[in-house]
GROMACS .gro file of C-alpha atoms in nm:
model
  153
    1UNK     CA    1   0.000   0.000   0.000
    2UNK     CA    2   0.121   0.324  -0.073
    3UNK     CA    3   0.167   0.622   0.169
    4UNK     CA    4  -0.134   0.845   0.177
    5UNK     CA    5  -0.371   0.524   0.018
    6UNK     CA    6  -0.674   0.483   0.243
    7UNK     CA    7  -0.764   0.115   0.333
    8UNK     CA    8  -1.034  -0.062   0.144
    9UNK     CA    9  -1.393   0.030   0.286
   10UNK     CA   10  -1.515  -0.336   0.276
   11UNK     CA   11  -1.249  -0.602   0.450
   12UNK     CA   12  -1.272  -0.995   0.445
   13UNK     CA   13  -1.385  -1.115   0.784
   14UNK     CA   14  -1.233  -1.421   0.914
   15UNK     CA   15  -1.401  -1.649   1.191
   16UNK     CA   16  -1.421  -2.005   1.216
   17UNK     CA   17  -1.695  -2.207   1.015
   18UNK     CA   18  -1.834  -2.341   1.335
   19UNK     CA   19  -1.918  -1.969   1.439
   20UNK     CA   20  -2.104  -1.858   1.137
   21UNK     CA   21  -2.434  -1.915   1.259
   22UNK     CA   22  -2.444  -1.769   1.598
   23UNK     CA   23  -2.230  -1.507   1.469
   24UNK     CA   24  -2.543  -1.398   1.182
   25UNK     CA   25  -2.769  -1.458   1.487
   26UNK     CA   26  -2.592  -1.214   1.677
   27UNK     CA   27  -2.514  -0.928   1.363
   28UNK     CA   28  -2.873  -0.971   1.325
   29UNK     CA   29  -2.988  -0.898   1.642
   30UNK     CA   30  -2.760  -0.595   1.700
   31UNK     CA   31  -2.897  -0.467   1.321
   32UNK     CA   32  -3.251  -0.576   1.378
   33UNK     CA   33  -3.328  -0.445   1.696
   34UNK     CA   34  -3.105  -0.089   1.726
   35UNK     CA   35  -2.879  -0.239   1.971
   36UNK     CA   36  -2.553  -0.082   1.983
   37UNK     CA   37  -2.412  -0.382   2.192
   38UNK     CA   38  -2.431  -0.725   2.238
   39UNK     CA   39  -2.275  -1.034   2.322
   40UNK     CA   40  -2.307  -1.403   2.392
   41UNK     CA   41  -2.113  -1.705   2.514
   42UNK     CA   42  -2.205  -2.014   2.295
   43UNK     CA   43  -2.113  -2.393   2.276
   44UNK     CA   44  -2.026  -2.403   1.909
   45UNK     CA   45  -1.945  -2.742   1.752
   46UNK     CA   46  -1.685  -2.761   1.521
   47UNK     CA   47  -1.605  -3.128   1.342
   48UNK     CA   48  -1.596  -3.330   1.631
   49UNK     CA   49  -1.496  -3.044   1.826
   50UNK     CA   50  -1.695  -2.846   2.089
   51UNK     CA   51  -1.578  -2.502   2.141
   52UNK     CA   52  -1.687  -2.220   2.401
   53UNK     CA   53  -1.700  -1.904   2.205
   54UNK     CA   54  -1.739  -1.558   2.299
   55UNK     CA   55  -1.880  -1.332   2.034
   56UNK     CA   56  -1.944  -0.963   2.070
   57UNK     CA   57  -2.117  -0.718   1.832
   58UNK     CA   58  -2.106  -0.352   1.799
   59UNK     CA   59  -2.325  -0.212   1.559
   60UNK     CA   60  -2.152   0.140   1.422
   61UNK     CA   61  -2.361   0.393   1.185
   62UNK     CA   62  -2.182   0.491   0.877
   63UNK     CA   63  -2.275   0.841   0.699
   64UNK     CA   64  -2.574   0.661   0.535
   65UNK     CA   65  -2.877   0.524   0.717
   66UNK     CA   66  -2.713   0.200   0.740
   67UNK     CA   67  -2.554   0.013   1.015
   68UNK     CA   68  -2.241  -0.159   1.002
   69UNK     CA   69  -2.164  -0.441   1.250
   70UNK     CA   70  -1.843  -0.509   1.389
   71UNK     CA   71  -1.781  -0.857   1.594
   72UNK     CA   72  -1.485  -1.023   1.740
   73UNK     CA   73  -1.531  -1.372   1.793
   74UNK     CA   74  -1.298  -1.514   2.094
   75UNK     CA   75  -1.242  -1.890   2.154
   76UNK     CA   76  -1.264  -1.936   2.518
   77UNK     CA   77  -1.231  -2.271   2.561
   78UNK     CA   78  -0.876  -2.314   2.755
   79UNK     CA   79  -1.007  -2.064   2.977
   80UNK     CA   80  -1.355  -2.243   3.045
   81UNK     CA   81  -1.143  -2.592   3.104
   82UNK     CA   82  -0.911  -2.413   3.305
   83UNK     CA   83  -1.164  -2.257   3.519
   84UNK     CA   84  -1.342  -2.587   3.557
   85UNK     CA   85  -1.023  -2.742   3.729
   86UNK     CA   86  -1.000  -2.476   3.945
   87UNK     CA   87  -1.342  -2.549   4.104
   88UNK     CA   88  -1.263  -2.903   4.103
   89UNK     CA   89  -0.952  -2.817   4.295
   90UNK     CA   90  -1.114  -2.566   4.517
   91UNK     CA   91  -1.377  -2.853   4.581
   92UNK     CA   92  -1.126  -3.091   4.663
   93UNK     CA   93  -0.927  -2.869   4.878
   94UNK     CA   94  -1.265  -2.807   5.064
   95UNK     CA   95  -1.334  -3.175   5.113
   96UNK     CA   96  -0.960  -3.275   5.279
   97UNK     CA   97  -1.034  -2.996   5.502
   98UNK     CA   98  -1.321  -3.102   5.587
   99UNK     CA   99  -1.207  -3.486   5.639
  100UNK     CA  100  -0.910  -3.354   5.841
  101UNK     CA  101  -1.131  -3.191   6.058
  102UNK     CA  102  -1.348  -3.437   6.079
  103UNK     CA  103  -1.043  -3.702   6.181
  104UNK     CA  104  -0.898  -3.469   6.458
  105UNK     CA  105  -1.192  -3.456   6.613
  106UNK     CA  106  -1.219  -3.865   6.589
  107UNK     CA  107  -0.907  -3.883   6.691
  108UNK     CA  108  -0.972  -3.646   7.014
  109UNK     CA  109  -1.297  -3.962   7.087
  110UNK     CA  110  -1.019  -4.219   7.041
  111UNK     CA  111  -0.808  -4.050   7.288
  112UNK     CA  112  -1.075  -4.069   7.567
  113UNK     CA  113  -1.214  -4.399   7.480
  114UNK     CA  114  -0.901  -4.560   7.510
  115UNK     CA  115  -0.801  -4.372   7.851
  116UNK     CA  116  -1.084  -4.480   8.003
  117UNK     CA  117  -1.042  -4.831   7.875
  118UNK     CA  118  -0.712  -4.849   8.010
  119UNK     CA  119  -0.795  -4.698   8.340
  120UNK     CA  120  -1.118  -5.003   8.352
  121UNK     CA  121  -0.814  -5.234   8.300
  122UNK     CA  122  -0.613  -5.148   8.606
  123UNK     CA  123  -0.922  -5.190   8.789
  124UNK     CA  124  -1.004  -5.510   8.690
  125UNK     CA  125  -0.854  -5.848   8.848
  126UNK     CA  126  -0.598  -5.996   8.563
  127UNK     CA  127  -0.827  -6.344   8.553
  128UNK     CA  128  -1.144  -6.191   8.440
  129UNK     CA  129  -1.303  -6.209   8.131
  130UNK     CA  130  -1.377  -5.856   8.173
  131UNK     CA  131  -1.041  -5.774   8.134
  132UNK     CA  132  -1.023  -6.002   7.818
  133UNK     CA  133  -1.330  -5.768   7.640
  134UNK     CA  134  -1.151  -5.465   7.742
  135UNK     CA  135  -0.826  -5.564   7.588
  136UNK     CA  136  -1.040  -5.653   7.290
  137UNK     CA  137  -1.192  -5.304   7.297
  138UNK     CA  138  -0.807  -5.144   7.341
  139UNK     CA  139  -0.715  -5.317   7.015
  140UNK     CA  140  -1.026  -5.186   6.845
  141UNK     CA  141  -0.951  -4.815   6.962
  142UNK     CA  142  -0.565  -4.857   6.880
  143UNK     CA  143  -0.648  -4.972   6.537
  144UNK     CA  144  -0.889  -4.702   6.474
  145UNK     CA  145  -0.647  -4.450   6.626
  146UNK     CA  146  -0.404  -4.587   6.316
  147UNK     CA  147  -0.625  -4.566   6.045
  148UNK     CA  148  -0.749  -4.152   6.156
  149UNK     CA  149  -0.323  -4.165   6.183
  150UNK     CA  150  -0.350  -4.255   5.765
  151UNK     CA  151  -0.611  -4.047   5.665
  152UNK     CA  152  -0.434  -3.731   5.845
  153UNK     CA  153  -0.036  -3.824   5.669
   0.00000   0.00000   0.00000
């Protein structure tokens, strides 16, 4: 182009073919209704592709009684799948500190359960069977005190 040459009035438009009907949806809309704005986020299908799109459409007045639409159309699809992992992150974060709260205060029942077991013990003449069905409920409480011992490493 030479200096002082004024860019074509008309220019190709380039978006991709899986746009072109929400995009004339859209251009229409904006034209149609004397809308200087609009946009939309759409689920466009390409071949065997689905895409998030963002389209927005400004419709500009040129020195005739016509309208003119301008739209950018903006695949947003990374950012959609990236801020779907973050939620599932943020949800999973929530959820191991909820369980870890949930096993310290297990662990803080364990810890009197098995005191009190222990303490029955002493108490309890060495022949009894008793004595046998607390040291059953000891093991119990010790192995349960393991496992909330797992879940918390």
């Amino acid at each position: 182009m030479v200096q002082g040459d004024r860019p074509p009035r008309r220019q190709t438009v380039f978006f991709p073919p899986f746009a072109s009907r929400i995009i004339l949806h859209l251009s229409a809309r904006v034209s149609r209704l004397s809308e200087n704005r609009g946009s939309a986020n759409q689920r466009a299908t390409g071949p065997g592709v689905a895409r998030s799109i963002r389209i927005a459409a400004a419709a500009e007045p040129l020195l005739t009684a016509a309208r003119h639409v301008v739209g950018v159309v903006r695949d947003i699809t990374l950012r959609k799948h990236l801020e779907s992992q973050l939620r599932q992150a943020q949800k999973m974060e929530a959820l191991g500190t909820l369980v870890g709260g949930i096993a310290h205060d297990f662990n803080n029942i364990l810890a009197v359960i098995l005191g009190y077991t222990e303490l029955a013990q002493a108490k309890v003449p060495p022949r009894s069977p008793i004595r046998r069905n607390l040291q059953e409920a000891l093991q119990a409480a010790r192995r349960a005190k393991d496992l909330v011992q797992q879940i918390l490493a």
